[in-house]
């Protein structure tokens, strides 16, 4: 454990340094004059909210995006990697989130192929198998992994595959190891195993940089933390200097005041819940949670990115199947194994990705609006064009969708109006419960206000609403109750009119 006694502030331990890194994408300053230092023998966490610039910084350090301005130094010498392969040759190894290994090749072949990136698989047959296996075993031994290197990679767990990816990334000359969200698909035991490996590499002197959205994991493994916000570096801290409340304040750019933890009792709607979930969860995505939604109630979901917000929405709507727990609608046990089941029970969901899962760009406003209703009715009860027109016009009117007509291609509408059309699509199914995942993302302030007002009016008319947004101020403003998630777990509930700070306080209370 000699490494843990190193004075980690010594600047002579800096291996990789960035000075004044700036990177612009059309219309976005993704990195603005960012300084960054990574030292030998440390695990350094890069933290920041979605869009803060974490991935861009990693890509600038590893030759994916050459910076527009600024310089990179490795061991005090300027470097200019123009590809990940060049960075790797310099000793900077990266494991990206998507592990791109071949499940049909052996463990050794995967490691070997990765260490000679330009040569390709064909050349594997010409090499000395015994030597390849010996080399692979030696690399895995460094990671404390004792597996049959001749076995097919696909036979192993995701965690082992990730170790193999790390082994492949680690050349013999590697000084720096960079991991972008390495734990997102691992369970607790697998995370513990990965962390044991990272600690061992750190204690061998490796400089390790990693990105995670899980606060507890970050505190478990890291020595130092750099926080980014809106493309700027907020600061560099030793872990002990940055308790959770300070970390979150740095990430979101607001102070958490001390008195913000107090509340009055919840004023929740009476009556039996419309939907009650007991212990529903899904391994690797969401720990079992209890949640109840009542008629006329807006339940907000508070949590940072990666807290399990979208996973919860997907489980309730049947897009993913829960592997535990029970569901009741109106006090009756039900199963929701698919969105069709959910729609039949009166649930509706506006997904997070408007462009991807939401609007159908090739269809008209009218066709987009009647889509879910038509799916609910089934194809044998086809809605006539006249009936479609009627429905579409009703929602264009009531939601104030700005379009030259219901036959316009929806692609012609602004983001806010597309979002309203999506809302209309689900309202047309006459749902009893609406799940809204980021209903106001990427739309202008005025459209945002209108959509929020519409949601509140619908709830007052008896709709149950689950409202998910990464804008915490929106969540606390609209919600009758806020369910707070952290690290894929429900950690509490806060009543109506709670402050944004109260939610952050709860999230920050890492035990
Ligand atoms: P993070 O990883 O912290 O979530 P990113 O580095 O991915 O953030 O993104 C920072 C900002 O740069 C965001 O506003 C994002 O939309 C923008 N951005 C990132 N990559 C690109 C790209 N290839 N083209 C355009 N904009 C991009
Ligand atoms: Mg990222």
Coordinates of C-alpha atoms in Angstrom, one line a residue, residues 85-288:
X85 CA -4.1 4.6 -31.9
X86 CA -1.5 7.3 -31.7
X87 CA -2.5 8.1 -28.1
X88 CA -2.2 4.4 -27.3
X89 CA 1.2 4.3 -28.8
X90 CA 2.2 7.2 -26.5
X91 CA 0.9 5.2 -23.5
X92 CA -2.6 6.6 -23.2
X93 CA -5.1 3.7 -23.2
X94 CA -8.8 4.2 -23.4
X95 CA -11.8 1.9 -22.7
X96 CA -14.9 3.4 -24.2
X97 CA -18.3 2.8 -22.9
X98 CA -19.3 0.5 -25.7
X99 CA -16.9 -2.4 -25.3
X100 CA -16.1 -3.4 -28.9
X101 CA -14.8 -6.9 -28.5
X102 CA -15.6 -10.0 -30.6
X103 CA -17.6 -12.6 -28.6
X104 CA -16.7 -15.3 -31.1
X105 CA -13.0 -15.0 -30.7
X106 CA -11.1 -16.3 -27.7
X107 CA -10.1 -14.2 -24.8
X108 CA -6.4 -14.3 -26.0
X109 CA -7.4 -13.4 -29.6
X110 CA -9.4 -10.4 -28.4
X111 CA -6.5 -9.2 -26.3
X112 CA -3.9 -9.8 -29.0
X113 CA -5.9 -8.3 -31.9
X114 CA -6.4 -5.2 -29.8
X115 CA -2.7 -4.8 -29.2
X116 CA -2.1 -4.7 -32.9
X117 CA -5.0 -2.6 -34.0
X118 CA -3.9 -2.0 -37.6
X119 CA -3.4 -5.6 -38.4
X120 CA -6.8 -7.3 -38.2
X121 CA -8.0 -10.7 -37.4
X122 CA -6.7 -12.6 -40.5
X123 CA -3.2 -12.3 -39.2
X124 CA -4.1 -14.1 -36.0
X125 CA -3.8 -17.5 -37.8
X126 CA -0.2 -16.8 -38.6
X127 CA 1.0 -16.1 -35.2
X128 CA 2.5 -18.3 -32.5
X129 CA -0.5 -19.4 -30.5
X130 CA 1.5 -20.5 -27.5
X131 CA 3.1 -17.1 -27.3
X132 CA -0.2 -15.3 -27.7
X133 CA -1.7 -17.3 -24.9
X134 CA 1.4 -16.7 -22.7
X135 CA 1.2 -12.9 -23.3
X136 CA -2.5 -12.8 -22.7
X137 CA -2.1 -14.7 -19.4
X138 CA 0.6 -12.3 -18.3
X139 CA -1.6 -9.3 -19.0
X140 CA -4.6 -10.8 -17.3
X141 CA -2.4 -11.7 -14.3
X142 CA -1.8 -8.0 -13.9
X143 CA -5.5 -7.6 -13.4
X144 CA -5.7 -10.6 -11.1
X145 CA -7.9 -12.4 -13.6
X146 CA -7.3 -16.2 -13.8
X147 CA -9.4 -17.4 -16.7
X148 CA -8.8 -19.8 -19.6
X149 CA -7.4 -17.5 -22.3
X150 CA -8.4 -20.0 -25.0
X151 CA -12.1 -19.8 -24.1
X152 CA -14.6 -17.8 -26.2
X153 CA -15.0 -14.3 -24.9
X154 CA -18.8 -14.5 -25.3
X155 CA -18.9 -17.2 -22.6
X156 CA -17.9 -14.7 -19.9
X157 CA -19.8 -12.1 -18.0
X158 CA -19.9 -8.5 -19.0
X159 CA -17.6 -7.7 -16.1
X160 CA -15.0 -10.2 -17.3
X161 CA -15.4 -8.9 -20.8
X162 CA -14.7 -5.4 -19.5
X163 CA -11.5 -6.6 -17.8
X164 CA -10.5 -8.1 -21.1
X165 CA -11.1 -4.8 -22.7
X166 CA -8.9 -3.2 -20.1
X167 CA -6.2 -5.8 -20.7
X168 CA -6.4 -5.1 -24.4
X169 CA -6.1 -1.4 -23.8
X170 CA -3.1 -1.8 -21.6
X171 CA 0.0 -2.0 -23.7
X172 CA 3.1 -2.8 -21.8
X173 CA 4.0 0.9 -22.1
X174 CA 0.7 2.2 -20.7
X175 CA 0.9 5.0 -18.2
X176 CA -2.6 6.4 -18.4
X177 CA -5.8 4.5 -18.4
X178 CA -9.0 6.3 -19.3
X179 CA -12.5 4.8 -18.8
X180 CA -15.7 6.5 -19.9
X181 CA -18.6 5.2 -17.7
X182 CA -17.1 1.7 -17.2
X183 CA -19.7 0.5 -14.6
X184 CA -22.9 1.4 -16.2
X185 CA -23.8 -2.2 -17.1
X186 CA -22.2 -4.0 -14.1
X187 CA -23.9 -5.2 -10.9
X188 CA -22.5 -4.5 -7.4
X189 CA -20.2 -7.5 -7.2
X190 CA -18.8 -6.8 -10.7
X191 CA -18.2 -3.2 -9.8
X192 CA -16.3 -4.3 -6.7
X193 CA -14.2 -6.6 -8.8
X194 CA -13.5 -3.9 -11.4
X195 CA -12.5 -1.4 -8.6
X196 CA -10.2 -4.0 -7.1
X197 CA -8.4 -4.1 -10.4
X198 CA -8.3 -0.3 -10.7
X199 CA -6.8 0.0 -7.2
X200 CA -4.2 -2.5 -8.1
X201 CA -3.2 -0.7 -11.3
X202 CA -3.2 2.6 -9.4
X203 CA -0.9 1.1 -6.8
X204 CA 1.4 0.0 -9.6
X205 CA 1.7 3.7 -10.6
X206 CA -0.9 3.9 -13.3
X207 CA -2.7 7.2 -13.7
X208 CA -6.4 6.4 -14.1
X209 CA -9.1 8.8 -15.2
X210 CA -12.8 7.8 -15.2
X211 CA -16.2 9.1 -15.7
X212 CA -19.2 7.9 -13.8
X213 CA -22.7 9.1 -12.9
X214 CA -22.8 7.1 -9.7
X215 CA -21.8 9.2 -6.7
X216 CA -21.3 6.4 -4.3
X217 CA -19.0 4.5 -6.6
X218 CA -17.1 7.7 -7.3
X219 CA -16.5 8.2 -3.6
X220 CA -15.6 4.6 -3.2
X221 CA -12.8 4.6 -5.8
X222 CA -11.5 8.0 -6.5
X223 CA -8.6 10.0 -5.0
X224 CA -9.2 13.3 -6.8
X225 CA -12.1 14.9 -8.6
X226 CA -12.3 17.4 -11.4
X227 CA -15.7 19.0 -12.0
X228 CA -16.8 20.4 -15.3
X229 CA -19.8 22.6 -15.9
X230 CA -20.9 24.0 -19.3
X231 CA -17.6 23.2 -20.8
X232 CA -15.6 25.0 -18.1
X233 CA -13.5 23.5 -15.3
X234 CA -15.1 24.4 -12.0
X235 CA -12.2 23.0 -10.0
X236 CA -9.9 20.2 -9.1
X237 CA -10.3 18.7 -5.6
X238 CA -9.0 16.0 -3.4
X239 CA -11.9 13.7 -2.5
X240 CA -11.8 14.7 1.1
X241 CA -12.2 18.4 0.2
X242 CA -15.4 17.8 -1.7
X243 CA -18.2 16.2 0.3
X244 CA -21.3 15.3 -1.7
X245 CA -23.2 18.5 -1.1
X246 CA -20.3 20.5 -2.3
X247 CA -19.8 18.2 -5.3
X248 CA -23.4 18.6 -6.4
X249 CA -23.3 22.4 -5.9
X250 CA -20.2 22.5 -8.1
X251 CA -21.9 20.3 -10.7
X252 CA -25.2 22.2 -10.9
X253 CA -23.8 25.7 -10.1
X254 CA -25.9 26.5 -7.2
X255 CA -25.2 26.7 -3.5
X256 CA -27.1 24.3 -1.2
X257 CA -28.2 26.3 1.8
X258 CA -28.1 24.7 5.2
X259 CA -31.8 25.2 6.2
X260 CA -33.1 23.7 3.0
X261 CA -33.7 20.2 4.5
X262 CA -37.0 21.1 6.3
X263 CA -40.5 20.5 5.0
X264 CA -44.1 20.5 5.9
X265 CA -46.2 17.3 5.7
X266 CA -47.1 16.1 2.2
X267 CA -50.5 17.1 0.9
X268 CA -51.2 14.1 -1.3
X269 CA -54.5 13.4 -3.1
X270 CA -56.8 11.0 -1.2
X271 CA -58.1 7.7 -2.4
X272 CA -56.6 4.4 -3.4
X273 CA -53.7 4.6 -5.9
X274 CA -54.4 4.3 -9.5
X275 CA -51.1 2.4 -9.9
X276 CA -49.1 0.8 -7.1
X277 CA -45.8 -0.9 -7.8
X278 CA -44.3 -2.9 -5.0
X279 CA -40.6 -3.8 -5.3
X280 CA -40.4 -3.6 -9.0
X281 CA -36.9 -3.6 -10.4
X282 CA -34.6 -5.0 -13.0
X283 CA -31.1 -6.4 -12.4
X284 CA -28.4 -4.0 -13.5
X285 CA -31.0 -1.2 -14.2
X286 CA -33.0 -0.4 -11.1
X287 CA -33.0 -1.7 -7.6
X288 CA -36.5 -2.9 -6.5

